[in-house]
Amino acid sequence: MNVSFQLYSARNFTPWADVLSTLAKHGYKKVEGFGGNYEDVTAFKAMLDANGLSMESGHFSIDALENDFDGVLATAREFGMARIYCPHLVAEERPADAIGWAAFAARLELVGEKVRAAGFDFGWHNHDFEFSALPDGSLPMQLILDKAPSISWEADIAWIVRGGSDPLDWIARYGSRITSAHVKDIAAPGECVDEDGWADVGHGVMAWKAIYAALQEAGVKLYVMEHDNPSDNDRFARRSIESFRAL
């Protein structure tokens, strides 16, 4: 299985050498990087190599992609990435209407053209805010996918649910655009409050068996385990890959 681990999940459990050793111990072969991993690429790559891990994909901010494109490419190439994803837009920069989101999508489309020309896949990674209706009733996620028709999508399934949408509907309509999926779980109401209501994969309320089947049918190749705020990274890493294997 093409299983990865979003290293943002373990940001509170450094040093990274210990984190990577834990992931290798539990059978992970791949990781997904984020900004906190790019400060010393050579040293971090050496740690990955020492643990038999590779970084197939990475998250890069829209600011870095637009204003330090050569730096992004250098980082991605040194790690040996195949996929580059833009992961977020801070609240103060989010458009308030459909026109604004269409313009943002156009920016992603331009970035995507450059990234693909350099030999990488490029896509958007969603949170929940893209599923909040705008004044005209449209959804930012719909606008991003429709107005940036050439980019792919790293679908964070649990954030779709938290945004009030049905992931199976989105997979049915846009599955061909999904090149990676974030696999995480939502705790039952009142549980895991200290973990912001997230749960280890397979230990929450998400219908992962049906969702995984739909993603497989859509041809999704990369599955990234993630938890936004685990209280125990060793536990999360172990239980999540065990649950995913059981699918």
Short mmCIF file of C-alpha atoms in Angstrom, two decimals:
data_model
loop_
_atom_site.label_atom_id
_atom_site.label_comp_id
_atom_site.label_asym_id
_atom_site.label_seq_id
_atom_site.Cartn_x
_atom_site.Cartn_y
_atom_site.Cartn_z
CA MET A 1 0.00 0.00 0.00
CA ASN A 2 1.17 3.53 -0.78
CA VAL A 3 0.89 4.83 2.79
CA SER A 4 2.51 8.02 4.02
CA PHE A 5 2.54 10.08 7.23
CA GLN A 6 2.02 13.85 7.39
CA LEU A 7 4.86 15.03 9.59
CA TYR A 8 2.83 18.02 10.81
CA SER A 9 1.06 15.46 13.01
CA ALA A 10 4.29 14.94 14.96
CA ARG A 11 5.45 18.55 15.24
CA ASN A 12 5.02 18.49 19.03
CA PHE A 13 7.01 15.28 19.47
CA THR A 14 10.43 16.20 18.14
CA PRO A 15 13.40 15.68 17.88
CA TRP A 16 12.71 14.56 14.34
CA ALA A 17 15.22 11.73 14.55
CA ASP A 18 13.03 10.11 17.21
CA VAL A 19 9.85 10.75 15.23
CA LEU A 20 11.27 9.15 12.08
CA SER A 21 12.56 6.16 14.03
CA THR A 22 9.06 5.65 15.47
CA LEU A 23 7.46 5.79 12.03
CA ALA A 24 9.93 3.26 10.63
CA LYS A 25 9.29 0.97 13.59
CA HIS A 26 5.57 0.94 12.79
CA GLY A 27 6.11 0.13 9.13
CA TYR A 28 5.86 3.49 7.40
CA LYS A 29 7.96 3.90 4.28
CA LYS A 30 6.92 7.41 3.23
CA VAL A 31 6.29 10.78 4.81
CA GLU A 32 4.77 14.06 3.70
CA GLY A 33 6.74 17.17 4.55
CA PHE A 34 5.72 20.65 5.69
CA GLY A 35 7.56 23.91 6.29
CA GLY A 36 9.06 22.78 9.59
CA ASN A 37 11.03 20.07 7.77
CA TYR A 38 12.69 22.30 5.18
CA GLU A 39 15.12 24.36 7.27
CA ASP A 40 18.07 22.02 6.67
CA VAL A 41 17.07 19.81 3.77
CA THR A 42 20.36 17.91 3.57
CA ALA A 43 20.31 16.96 7.25
CA PHE A 44 16.63 16.00 7.20
CA LYS A 45 17.09 13.92 4.05
CA ALA A 46 19.94 12.08 5.79
CA MET A 47 17.61 11.26 8.70
CA LEU A 48 15.00 9.95 6.29
CA ASP A 49 17.55 7.78 4.53
CA ALA A 50 18.80 6.40 7.84
CA ASN A 51 15.29 5.22 8.65
CA GLY A 52 14.42 3.86 5.21
CA LEU A 53 11.90 6.64 4.60
CA SER A 54 11.22 8.79 1.54
CA MET A 55 9.29 12.04 1.13
CA GLU A 56 6.99 11.53 -1.84
CA SER A 57 4.98 14.69 -1.26
CA GLY A 58 5.30 18.03 0.49
CA HIS A 59 3.26 21.06 1.51
CA PHE A 60 4.39 24.53 0.42
CA SER A 61 2.62 27.81 1.11
CA ILE A 62 1.14 29.92 -1.65
CA ASP A 63 3.62 32.64 -0.67
CA ALA A 64 6.58 30.31 -1.20
CA LEU A 65 5.16 29.00 -4.47
CA GLU A 66 4.63 32.47 -5.88
CA ASN A 67 7.64 34.28 -4.41
CA ASP A 68 10.32 31.60 -3.92
CA PHE A 69 9.51 29.16 -6.68
CA ASP A 70 13.12 28.19 -7.33
CA GLY A 71 13.59 27.50 -3.63
CA VAL A 72 10.51 25.28 -3.56
CA LEU A 73 11.78 23.31 -6.55
CA ALA A 74 15.24 22.92 -5.01
CA THR A 75 13.72 21.56 -1.80
CA ALA A 76 11.36 19.22 -3.62
CA ARG A 77 14.15 17.89 -5.84
CA GLU A 78 16.57 17.29 -2.99
CA PHE A 79 13.96 15.29 -1.13
CA GLY A 80 12.98 13.41 -4.30
CA MET A 81 9.34 14.49 -4.13
CA ALA A 82 6.86 13.69 -6.88
CA ARG A 83 3.94 15.79 -5.59
CA ILE A 84 3.71 19.37 -4.38
CA TYR A 85 0.58 20.58 -2.59
CA CYS A 86 -0.50 24.03 -1.47
CA PRO A 87 -2.08 23.35 1.92
CA HIS A 88 -3.81 26.40 3.32
CA LEU A 89 -4.85 30.02 3.09
CA VAL A 90 -4.78 32.04 6.31
CA ALA A 91 -8.10 33.52 7.38
CA GLU A 92 -7.18 37.15 6.71
CA GLU A 93 -6.32 36.31 3.08
CA ARG A 94 -9.45 34.30 2.28
CA PRO A 95 -11.75 35.94 -0.26
CA ALA A 96 -15.24 36.93 0.86
CA ASP A 97 -17.04 36.19 -2.40
CA ALA A 98 -17.06 33.99 -5.49
CA ILE A 99 -15.16 36.53 -7.59
CA GLY A 100 -12.33 36.52 -5.08
CA TRP A 101 -12.15 32.73 -4.92
CA ALA A 102 -12.17 32.48 -8.72
CA ALA A 103 -9.22 34.87 -8.77
CA PHE A 104 -7.40 32.76 -6.17
CA ALA A 105 -8.07 29.65 -8.26
CA ALA A 106 -6.52 31.42 -11.24
CA ARG A 107 -3.38 31.96 -9.16
CA LEU A 108 -3.29 28.23 -8.35
CA GLU A 109 -3.72 27.39 -12.01
CA LEU A 110 -0.70 29.51 -12.93
CA VAL A 111 1.40 27.95 -10.19
CA GLY A 112 0.26 24.51 -11.32
CA GLU A 113 1.43 25.14 -14.87
CA LYS A 114 4.92 25.99 -13.61
CA VAL A 115 5.08 23.08 -11.17
CA ARG A 116 4.00 20.53 -13.77
CA ALA A 117 6.47 21.97 -16.28
CA ALA A 118 9.16 21.27 -13.69
CA GLY A 119 8.08 17.64 -13.49
CA PHE A 120 5.87 17.51 -10.38
CA ASP A 121 2.20 16.96 -9.70
CA PHE A 122 0.56 20.02 -8.14
CA GLY A 123 -2.64 20.31 -6.19
CA TRP A 124 -4.64 22.02 -3.48
CA HIS A 125 -5.11 20.55 0.00
CA ASN A 126 -8.43 21.44 1.61
CA HIS A 127 -9.56 22.24 5.14
CA ASP A 128 -13.16 22.94 6.21
CA PHE A 129 -13.48 26.60 5.18
CA GLU A 130 -13.65 25.69 1.48
CA PHE A 131 -17.04 24.08 2.16
CA SER A 132 -18.67 27.11 3.79
CA ALA A 133 -21.18 28.72 1.44
CA LEU A 134 -20.42 32.18 0.09
CA PRO A 135 -23.08 34.93 -0.14
CA ASP A 136 -24.22 33.67 -3.56
CA GLY A 137 -24.46 30.07 -2.30
CA SER A 138 -21.34 28.83 -4.09
CA LEU A 139 -18.56 26.91 -2.33
CA PRO A 140 -14.89 27.89 -2.45
CA MET A 141 -13.91 24.25 -3.09
CA GLN A 142 -16.15 24.10 -6.13
CA LEU A 143 -14.67 27.34 -7.44
CA ILE A 144 -11.10 26.14 -6.89
CA LEU A 145 -11.70 22.90 -8.78
CA ASP A 146 -13.72 24.52 -11.58
CA LYS A 147 -11.60 27.63 -12.08
CA ALA A 148 -8.27 25.83 -11.74
CA PRO A 149 -9.16 22.88 -14.00
CA SER A 150 -5.62 21.56 -14.42
CA ILE A 151 -4.61 21.20 -10.77
CA SER A 152 -5.09 18.05 -8.74
CA TRP A 153 -6.61 17.71 -5.29
CA GLU A 154 -5.21 16.32 -2.07
CA ALA A 155 -8.53 15.57 -0.43
CA ASP A 156 -8.54 15.83 3.36
CA ILE A 157 -11.58 13.67 3.93
CA ALA A 158 -12.21 14.47 7.59
CA TRP A 159 -12.07 18.20 6.92
CA ILE A 160 -14.73 17.74 4.23
CA VAL A 161 -16.95 16.19 6.91
CA ARG A 162 -16.20 18.96 9.40
CA GLY A 163 -17.08 21.42 6.66
CA GLY A 164 -20.57 19.92 6.50
CA SER A 165 -20.23 18.09 3.19
CA ASP A 166 -20.45 14.46 2.11
CA PRO A 167 -17.03 13.12 1.08
CA LEU A 168 -18.57 10.32 -0.99
CA ASP A 169 -20.38 12.90 -3.12
CA TRP A 170 -17.19 14.87 -3.70
CA ILE A 171 -15.23 11.72 -4.51
CA ALA A 172 -17.92 10.64 -6.97
CA ARG A 173 -17.78 13.99 -8.75
CA TYR A 174 -14.09 14.81 -8.56
CA GLY A 175 -12.34 11.51 -7.92
CA SER A 176 -10.32 11.79 -11.10
CA ARG A 177 -8.71 14.96 -9.69
CA ILE A 178 -7.69 13.36 -6.37
CA THR A 179 -4.03 12.31 -6.43
CA SER A 180 -3.67 11.93 -2.67
CA ALA A 181 -6.01 11.61 0.32
CA HIS A 182 -5.45 12.57 3.94
CA VAL A 183 -6.67 9.78 6.17
CA LYS A 184 -7.76 10.86 9.64
CA ASP A 185 -10.71 10.37 11.93
CA ILE A 186 -13.20 12.37 13.96
CA ALA A 187 -13.90 11.40 17.56
CA ALA A 188 -17.39 10.74 18.84
CA PRO A 189 -19.05 13.82 20.40
CA GLY A 190 -17.49 14.62 23.76
CA GLU A 191 -14.46 12.38 23.22
CA CYS A 192 -10.81 13.35 22.63
CA VAL A 193 -11.48 16.93 23.68
CA ASP A 194 -7.78 17.40 24.46
CA GLU A 195 -7.06 16.39 20.85
CA ASP A 196 -9.46 18.95 19.33
CA GLY A 197 -12.02 16.22 18.68
CA TRP A 198 -9.80 14.24 16.30
CA ALA A 199 -9.22 10.50 16.68
CA ASP A 200 -6.72 7.92 15.52
CA VAL A 201 -7.73 6.40 12.20
CA GLY A 202 -10.28 3.65 12.80
CA HIS A 203 -11.06 4.84 16.32
CA GLY A 204 -13.58 7.54 15.45
CA VAL A 205 -16.88 7.91 13.63
CA MET A 206 -15.67 8.19 10.02
CA ALA A 207 -16.98 5.48 7.67
CA TRP A 208 -13.52 4.69 6.38
CA LYS A 209 -14.33 1.33 4.82
CA ALA A 210 -16.80 2.92 2.38
CA ILE A 211 -14.65 6.00 1.85
CA TYR A 212 -11.55 3.96 1.12
CA ALA A 213 -13.46 1.83 -1.37
CA ALA A 214 -14.62 4.97 -3.18
CA LEU A 215 -11.11 6.43 -3.24
CA GLN A 216 -9.71 3.17 -4.57
CA GLU A 217 -12.35 3.09 -7.30
CA ALA A 218 -11.37 6.66 -8.21
CA GLY A 219 -7.76 5.53 -8.62
CA VAL A 220 -6.22 7.38 -5.68
CA LYS A 221 -2.65 6.17 -5.18
CA LEU A 222 -1.32 7.92 -2.08
CA TYR A 223 -2.86 7.79 1.41
CA VAL A 224 -1.46 10.07 4.10
CA MET A 225 -2.14 9.40 7.78
CA GLU A 226 -2.76 12.60 9.74
CA HIS A 227 -3.94 13.84 13.12
CA ASP A 228 -3.95 17.59 13.72
CA ASN A 229 -3.28 17.39 17.47
CA PRO A 230 -2.49 13.92 18.86
CA SER A 231 -1.67 13.60 22.54
CA ASP A 232 0.56 10.58 21.82
CA ASN A 233 2.22 10.38 18.43
CA ASP A 234 3.49 6.81 18.89
CA ARG A 235 -0.04 5.64 19.62
CA PHE A 236 -1.51 7.59 16.72
CA ALA A 237 1.08 6.35 14.21
CA ARG A 238 0.73 2.72 15.28
CA ARG A 239 -3.05 2.52 15.54
CA SER A 240 -3.66 4.45 12.33
CA ILE A 241 -1.49 2.29 10.09
CA GLU A 242 -2.96 -0.83 11.70
CA SER A 243 -6.50 0.39 10.99
CA PHE A 244 -5.62 1.41 7.45
CA ARG A 245 -4.07 -1.96 6.70
CA ALA A 246 -7.27 -3.61 7.90
CA LEU A 247 -9.25 -1.75 5.20
#
